[in-house]
CSV table of C-alpha atoms in Angstrom, one decimal:
chain,number,residue,atom,x,y,z
K,1442,MET,CA,7.8,-0.7,-20.8
K,1443,SER,CA,7.4,-2.0,-17.2
K,1444,SER,CA,10.0,0.4,-15.8
K,1445,CYS,CA,8.4,3.3,-17.8
K,1446,SER,CA,5.0,2.6,-16.3
K,1447,SER,CA,6.4,2.3,-12.8
K,1448,ARG,CA,8.2,5.6,-13.2
K,1449,ALA,CA,5.0,7.2,-14.5
K,1450,LEU,CA,3.1,5.8,-11.5
K,1451,THR,CA,5.7,7.2,-9.1
K,1452,ILE,CA,5.6,10.7,-10.6
K,1453,LEU,CA,1.8,10.8,-10.8
K,1454,SER,CA,1.3,9.5,-7.2
K,1455,THR,CA,3.8,12.1,-5.9
K,1456,VAL,CA,2.1,14.9,-7.8
K,1457,PHE,CA,-1.4,13.9,-6.8
K,1458,GLY,CA,-0.4,13.5,-3.2
K,1459,ALA,CA,1.4,16.8,-3.0
K,1460,CYS,CA,-1.6,18.6,-4.6
K,1461,GLY,CA,-4.0,16.9,-2.3
K,1462,LEU,CA,-2.0,17.9,0.7
K,1463,LEU,CA,-1.7,21.5,-0.4
K,1464,LEU,CA,-5.4,21.9,-1.2
K,1465,VAL,CA,-6.7,20.4,2.1
K,1466,GLY,CA,-4.1,22.5,4.0
K,1467,VAL,CA,-5.4,25.6,2.4
K,1468,ALA,CA,-9.0,24.6,2.9
K,1469,VAL,CA,-8.6,23.9,6.6
K,1470,SER,CA,-6.7,27.2,7.2
K,1471,THR,CA,-9.0,29.6,5.3
K,1472,ASP,CA,-12.5,30.8,6.2
K,1473,TYR,CA,-14.3,30.7,2.9
K,1474,TRP,CA,-16.3,27.5,3.3
K,1475,LEU,CA,-19.7,29.1,3.5
K,1476,LEU,CA,-21.0,32.5,2.5
K,1477,MET,CA,-24.4,33.7,3.9
K,1478,GLU,CA,-26.4,36.9,3.6
K,1479,GLU,CA,-29.7,38.0,5.2
K,1480,GLY,CA,-31.9,41.0,4.5
K,1481,ILE,CA,-35.4,42.3,3.9
K,1482,VAL,CA,-37.3,42.8,0.7
K,1483,LEU,CA,-38.6,46.4,0.3
K,1484,GLN,CA,-42.2,46.3,-1.0
K,1485,GLN,CA,-42.0,49.8,-2.6
K,1486,ASN,CA,-39.4,49.2,-5.3
K,1487,GLN,CA,-39.0,45.4,-4.8
K,1488,SER,CA,-35.4,45.8,-3.9
K,1489,MET,CA,-33.4,43.9,-1.2
K,1490,GLU,CA,-31.6,45.5,1.7
K,1491,VAL,CA,-28.8,43.3,3.1
K,1492,LYS,CA,-28.9,43.3,6.9
K,1493,MET,CA,-26.0,40.9,7.5
K,1494,ALA,CA,-23.4,39.1,5.3
K,1495,LEU,CA,-20.6,36.8,6.4
K,1496,HIS,CA,-18.2,34.2,5.3
K,1497,SER,CA,-17.1,31.4,7.7
K,1498,GLY,CA,-14.6,28.6,7.9
K,1499,LEU,CA,-13.7,25.9,10.4
K,1500,TRP,CA,-12.0,28.4,12.8
K,1501,ARG,CA,-13.3,31.9,12.1
K,1502,VAL,CA,-16.4,33.9,11.1
K,1503,CYS,CA,-15.9,37.3,9.3
K,1504,PHE,CA,-18.7,39.8,8.7
K,1505,VAL,CA,-18.8,41.9,5.5
K,1506,ALA,CA,-22.1,43.7,6.0
K,1507,GLY,CA,-24.4,44.8,8.8
K,1508,THR,CA,-23.7,46.0,12.3
K,1509,GLU,CA,-20.6,43.7,12.7
K,1510,ASN,CA,-19.1,44.8,9.3
K,1511,GLY,CA,-15.3,44.3,9.2
K,1512,ARG,CA,-15.2,42.1,12.3
K,1513,CYS,CA,-13.8,38.6,12.4
K,1514,VAL,CA,-14.6,36.3,15.4
K,1515,ALA,CA,-13.0,33.0,16.2
K,1516,SER,CA,-15.3,30.1,16.3
K,1517,GLU,CA,-15.6,29.2,20.0
K,1518,TYR,CA,-16.3,25.5,20.4
K,1519,PHE,CA,-17.1,25.6,24.1
K,1520,THR,CA,-18.3,29.2,24.6
K,1521,GLU,CA,-20.5,31.4,22.5
K,1522,PRO,CA,-18.8,34.4,20.8
K,1523,GLU,CA,-20.3,37.8,21.5
K,1524,ILE,CA,-21.7,38.7,18.1
K,1525,GLU,CA,-25.0,40.1,16.9
K,1526,ILE,CA,-26.8,37.9,14.4
K,1527,THR,CA,-30.1,38.8,12.9
K,1528,THR,CA,-31.9,35.4,13.1
K,1529,GLU,CA,-31.6,32.3,15.2
K,1530,ASN,CA,-31.3,30.0,12.2
K,1531,THR,CA,-28.1,31.6,11.1
K,1532,ALA,CA,-26.6,31.2,14.6
K,1533,ASN,CA,-27.7,27.5,14.5
K,1534,ILE,CA,-26.0,27.0,11.2
K,1535,LEU,CA,-22.7,28.3,12.6
K,1536,LYS,CA,-23.1,26.0,15.6
K,1537,MET,CA,-23.9,22.9,13.6
K,1538,VAL,CA,-21.0,23.2,11.1
K,1539,ARG,CA,-18.6,22.7,14.0
K,1540,THR,CA,-19.4,19.0,14.2
K,1541,ALA,CA,-17.7,18.5,10.9
K,1542,THR,CA,-14.4,20.1,11.9
K,1543,PRO,CA,-12.5,17.0,13.3
K,1544,PHE,CA,-12.8,15.1,10.1
K,1545,PRO,CA,-10.8,17.5,7.9
K,1546,MET,CA,-8.2,17.7,10.6
K,1547,VAL,CA,-7.8,13.9,10.7
K,1548,SER,CA,-7.7,13.9,6.9
K,1549,LEU,CA,-4.9,16.5,6.9
K,1550,LEU,CA,-2.9,14.3,9.4
K,1551,PHE,CA,-3.4,11.2,7.3
K,1552,VAL,CA,-2.5,12.8,4.0
K,1553,PHE,CA,0.7,14.3,5.5
K,1554,THR,CA,1.7,10.8,6.9
K,1555,ALA,CA,0.9,9.2,3.5
K,1556,PHE,CA,3.0,11.8,1.6
K,1557,VAL,CA,6.0,11.3,3.9
K,1558,ILE,CA,5.8,7.5,3.6
K,1559,SER,CA,5.3,7.7,-0.1
K,1560,ASN,CA,8.4,9.8,-0.6
K,1561,ILE,CA,10.5,7.4,1.5
K,1562,GLY,CA,9.2,4.5,-0.6
K,1563,HIS,CA,10.2,6.4,-3.8
K,1564,ILE,CA,13.7,7.0,-2.5
K,1565,ARG,CA,14.0,3.3,-1.5
K,1566,PRO,CA,12.0,1.4,-4.0
K,1567,GLN,CA,13.3,-2.0,-2.7
K,1568,ARG,CA,10.9,-1.5,0.2
K,1569,THR,CA,7.8,-2.2,-1.7
K,1570,ILE,CA,5.5,-2.3,1.4
K,1571,LEU,CA,5.9,1.4,1.8
K,1572,ALA,CA,4.0,2.1,-1.4
K,1573,PHE,CA,1.1,-0.1,-0.1
K,1574,VAL,CA,1.1,1.7,3.3
K,1575,SER,CA,1.1,5.1,1.8
K,1576,GLY,CA,-1.8,4.1,-0.6
K,1577,ILE,CA,-3.9,3.0,2.4
K,1578,PHE,CA,-3.2,6.3,4.2
K,1579,PHE,CA,-4.2,8.3,1.1
K,1580,ILE,CA,-7.4,6.4,0.8
K,1581,LEU,CA,-8.2,6.8,4.6
K,1582,SER,CA,-7.5,10.5,4.3
K,1583,GLY,CA,-10.0,10.9,1.4
K,1584,LEU,CA,-12.7,8.9,3.3
K,1585,SER,CA,-12.3,11.0,6.4
K,1586,LEU,CA,-12.5,14.2,4.4
K,1587,VAL,CA,-15.7,13.1,2.5
K,1588,VAL,CA,-17.4,12.2,5.8
K,1589,GLY,CA,-16.6,15.7,7.1
K,1590,LEU,CA,-18.0,17.2,3.9
K,1591,VAL,CA,-21.2,15.2,4.1
K,1592,LEU,CA,-21.8,16.2,7.7
K,1593,TYR,CA,-21.1,19.8,6.8
K,1594,ILE,CA,-23.6,19.8,4.0
K,1595,SER,CA,-26.3,17.9,5.9
K,1596,SER,CA,-26.1,20.2,8.9
K,1597,ILE,CA,-26.6,23.3,6.7
K,1598,ASN,CA,-29.5,21.7,4.8
K,1599,ASP,CA,-31.3,20.7,8.0
K,1600,GLU,CA,-31.2,24.3,9.3
K,1601,VAL,CA,-32.2,25.8,6.0
K,1602,MET,CA,-35.2,23.4,5.7
K,1603,ASN,CA,-36.4,24.3,9.2
K,1604,ARG,CA,-36.1,28.0,8.5
K,1605,PRO,CA,-39.5,29.8,8.5
K,1606,ARG,CA,-40.6,31.2,5.2
K,1607,GLU,CA,-41.4,34.9,5.4
K,1608,PRO,CA,-42.0,36.9,2.2
K,1609,GLU,CA,-40.5,40.1,3.6
K,1610,GLN,CA,-37.2,38.4,4.4
K,1611,PHE,CA,-34.6,36.7,2.3
K,1612,PHE,CA,-31.8,34.3,3.0
K,1613,ASN,CA,-29.1,33.2,0.6
K,1614,TYR,CA,-26.1,30.9,1.1
K,1615,ARG,CA,-23.5,29.3,-1.1
K,1616,TYR,CA,-20.3,27.3,-0.6
K,1617,GLY,CA,-17.0,29.1,-1.1
K,1618,TRP,CA,-13.7,28.3,-2.7
K,1619,SER,CA,-12.3,26.7,0.5
K,1620,PHE,CA,-15.1,24.1,0.3
K,1621,ALA,CA,-14.2,23.6,-3.4
K,1622,PHE,CA,-10.5,23.1,-2.5
K,1623,ALA,CA,-11.5,20.4,0.0
K,1624,ALA,CA,-13.7,18.6,-2.5
K,1625,SER,CA,-10.9,18.7,-5.1
K,1626,SER,CA,-8.5,17.4,-2.5
K,1627,PHE,CA,-10.7,14.3,-1.9
K,1628,LEU,CA,-10.4,13.4,-5.6
K,1629,LEU,CA,-6.7,13.9,-5.7
K,1630,LYS,CA,-6.0,11.9,-2.6
K,1631,GLU,CA,-8.1,8.9,-3.7
K,1632,GLY,CA,-6.3,9.0,-7.1
K,1633,ALA,CA,-2.9,9.0,-5.3
K,1634,GLY,CA,-4.0,6.1,-3.1
K,1635,VAL,CA,-5.1,4.0,-6.0
K,1636,MET,CA,-1.9,4.7,-7.9
K,1637,SER,CA,0.3,3.9,-4.9
K,1638,VAL,CA,-1.4,0.5,-4.4
K,1639,TYR,CA,-1.1,-0.3,-8.1
K,1640,LEU,CA,2.6,0.8,-7.9
K,1641,PHE,CA,3.1,-1.7,-5.0
K,1642,MET,CA,1.6,-4.5,-7.1
K,1643,LYS,CA,3.9,-3.6,-10.0
K,1644,ARG,CA,7.0,-3.6,-7.9
K,1645,TYR,CA,6.1,-6.8,-6.1
K,1646,ALA,CA,5.4,-8.5,-9.5
K,1647,GLU,CA,8.8,-7.4,-10.8
K,1648,GLU,CA,10.6,-8.7,-7.7
K,1649,GLU,CA,8.9,-12.1,-8.1
K,1650,MET,CA,9.8,-12.1,-11.8
K,1651,TYR,CA,13.6,-11.5,-11.3
K,1652,ARG,CA,14.0,-13.5,-8.1
K,1653,PRO,CA,15.9,-16.7,-8.8
K,1654,HIS,CA,14.0,-20.0,-8.2
K,1655,PRO,CA,15.0,-21.7,-4.9
K,1656,ALA,CA,15.9,-24.9,-6.9
K,1657,LEU,CA,18.8,-23.0,-8.6
K,1658,TYR,CA,20.7,-22.3,-5.3
K,1659,ARG,CA,19.3,-25.0,-3.0
K,1660,PRO,CA,19.7,-28.5,-4.6
K,1661,ARG,CA,17.1,-31.0,-3.6
K,1662,LEU,CA,18.6,-34.2,-2.1
K,1663,SER,CA,17.3,-37.5,-3.5
K,1664,GLU,CA,15.5,-39.7,-1.0
K,1665,CYS,CA,16.2,-42.9,-2.9
K,1666,SER,CA,19.7,-43.3,-1.4
K,1667,ASP,CA,21.3,-42.5,2.0
K,1668,TYR,CA,24.5,-41.4,0.2
K,1669,SER,CA,22.9,-38.7,-1.9
K,1670,GLY,CA,24.1,-35.8,0.4
K,1671,GLN,CA,27.6,-37.2,0.4
K,1672,PHE,CA,28.0,-36.6,-3.4
K,1673,LEU,CA,26.7,-33.0,-3.1
K,1674,HIS,CA,29.3,-31.9,-0.6
K,1675,PRO,CA,32.9,-32.6,-1.8
K,1676,GLU,CA,34.4,-31.9,1.7
K,1677,THR,CA,32.6,-35.0,3.0
K,1678,TRP,CA,33.8,-37.4,0.4
K,1679,PRO,CA,35.9,-40.3,1.8
K,1680,PRO,CA,39.6,-40.5,0.8
K,1681,PRO,CA,40.5,-42.9,-2.0
K,1682,LYS,CA,41.1,-46.4,-0.8
K,1683,ARG,CA,44.3,-48.1,-2.0
K,1684,GLY,CA,45.1,-51.8,-2.2
K,1685,ARG,CA,41.6,-52.9,-3.0
K,1686,SER,CA,41.5,-56.0,-5.2
K,1687,ASP,CA,38.4,-55.6,-7.3
K,1688,SER,CA,37.7,-55.9,-11.0
K,1689,ARG,CA,39.0,-53.4,-13.5
K,1690,ALA,CA,35.6,-51.8,-14.2
K,1691,SER,CA,34.8,-51.3,-10.5
K,1692,SER,CA,38.3,-49.8,-9.8
K,1693,ASP,CA,37.9,-47.4,-12.7
K,1694,ILE,CA,34.5,-46.3,-11.5
K,1695,SER,CA,35.7,-45.8,-7.9
K,1696,ILE,CA,38.7,-43.7,-9.1
K,1697,GLN,CA,36.4,-41.5,-11.2
K,1698,ILE,CA,34.0,-41.0,-8.3
K,1699,ASN,CA,36.9,-40.0,-5.9
K,1700,GLN,CA,38.6,-37.7,-8.4
K,1701,THR,CA,35.7,-35.8,-10.0
K,1702,PRO,CA,32.3,-34.9,-8.4
K,1703,PRO,CA,29.4,-36.6,-10.2
K,1704,VAL,CA,27.2,-34.5,-12.3
K,1705,ASN,CA,24.1,-36.6,-11.9
K,1706,ILE,CA,23.2,-38.5,-8.7
K,1707,HIS,CA,21.0,-41.0,-10.4
K,1708,LEU,CA,23.8,-41.8,-12.9
K,1709,VAL,CA,26.2,-42.5,-10.0
K,1710,LEU,CA,23.7,-44.8,-8.4
K,1711,LYS,CA,23.2,-46.7,-11.6
K,1712,THR,CA,26.9,-47.1,-12.1
K,1713,GLU,CA,27.2,-48.4,-8.5
K,1714,ARG,CA,24.5,-51.0,-9.1
K,1715,TRP,CA,26.1,-52.0,-12.4
K,1716,ALA,CA,29.4,-52.5,-10.6
K,1717,GLU,CA,27.7,-54.6,-7.9
K,1718,ARG,CA,26.1,-56.8,-10.5
K,1719,GLU,CA,29.5,-57.3,-12.2
K,1720,ARG,CA,31.0,-58.4,-8.9
K,1721,GLU,CA,28.1,-60.9,-8.4
K,1722,ARG,CA,28.6,-62.3,-11.9
K,1723,GLU,CA,32.3,-62.7,-11.3
K,1724,LYS,CA,31.7,-64.5,-8.0
K,1725,GLU,CA,29.1,-66.8,-9.7
K,1726,GLY,CA,31.6,-67.4,-12.5
K,1727,SER,CA,34.3,-68.3,-10.1
K,1728,GLY,CA,31.9,-70.7,-8.2
K,1729,GLU,CA,31.0,-72.5,-11.4
K,1730,VAL,CA,34.7,-72.9,-12.3
K,1731,GLU,CA,35.4,-74.5,-8.9
K,1732,GLU,CA,32.4,-76.9,-9.3
K,1733,LEU,CA,33.6,-78.0,-12.7
K,1734,SER,CA,37.1,-78.6,-11.4
K,1735,ARG,CA,35.7,-80.7,-8.6
K,1736,ILE,CA,33.6,-82.7,-11.1
K,1737,GLU,CA,36.6,-83.4,-13.3
K,1738,ARG,CA,38.5,-84.7,-10.3
């Protein structure tokens, strides 16, 4: 179930990231962000005569009615293009929307970087940090784009509100499909970012679950004896000593220690203490025998 959910998150984050990159790329490269038309109202038959109509994007303005009909002019950010516009407010709108252009470009750069890092992370899932980094870039790309959209809308609304109201003139504007693509791209990129971060959390949790505990491959030395490390490393064991005149129990224990490695350190320590006590008892017993012999004499 966990692998299935991770696979689903991988597929969804890839699809959302690819769609977000495609939509914001199309939005930035096309010129249907804003559609405007101006004209006059004829009092005789209450009809409207269109004097100028255009659609504009981040880089170009195209006229579809009026004296400049069929002409497309690049948006000059440092010099004014030589075009004839009926009112000053329309020209101001085209100037103000240029302030929002850098943010969609930064968003496009961020989402491209996030998409590349995300695909590398899917190819090499053991590098879990790549999913987290791609999620952060997806989220930053969406935030940069939404800042640009807010500035774009606010600049248009400010100029429309300052426009003089004249009954014989009309002015209409609406947002085009390029703007809708950019807004949809914001939702897709935020979704891809959230899923990438959640995928990082899933992979990190799975690694921690299947990672062996350090105590299994790094045994902890006991601090109660100076000889604990000696029993854990067979290459450091001393060679068996021969010709040692001890009791039968102590000799059996020493032979067992020298031949087979101990399983439990505490058990070995207990057997050593028991052997020492047996030696002390034998010494005490031999001392009592000597004293009795002296008394009898």
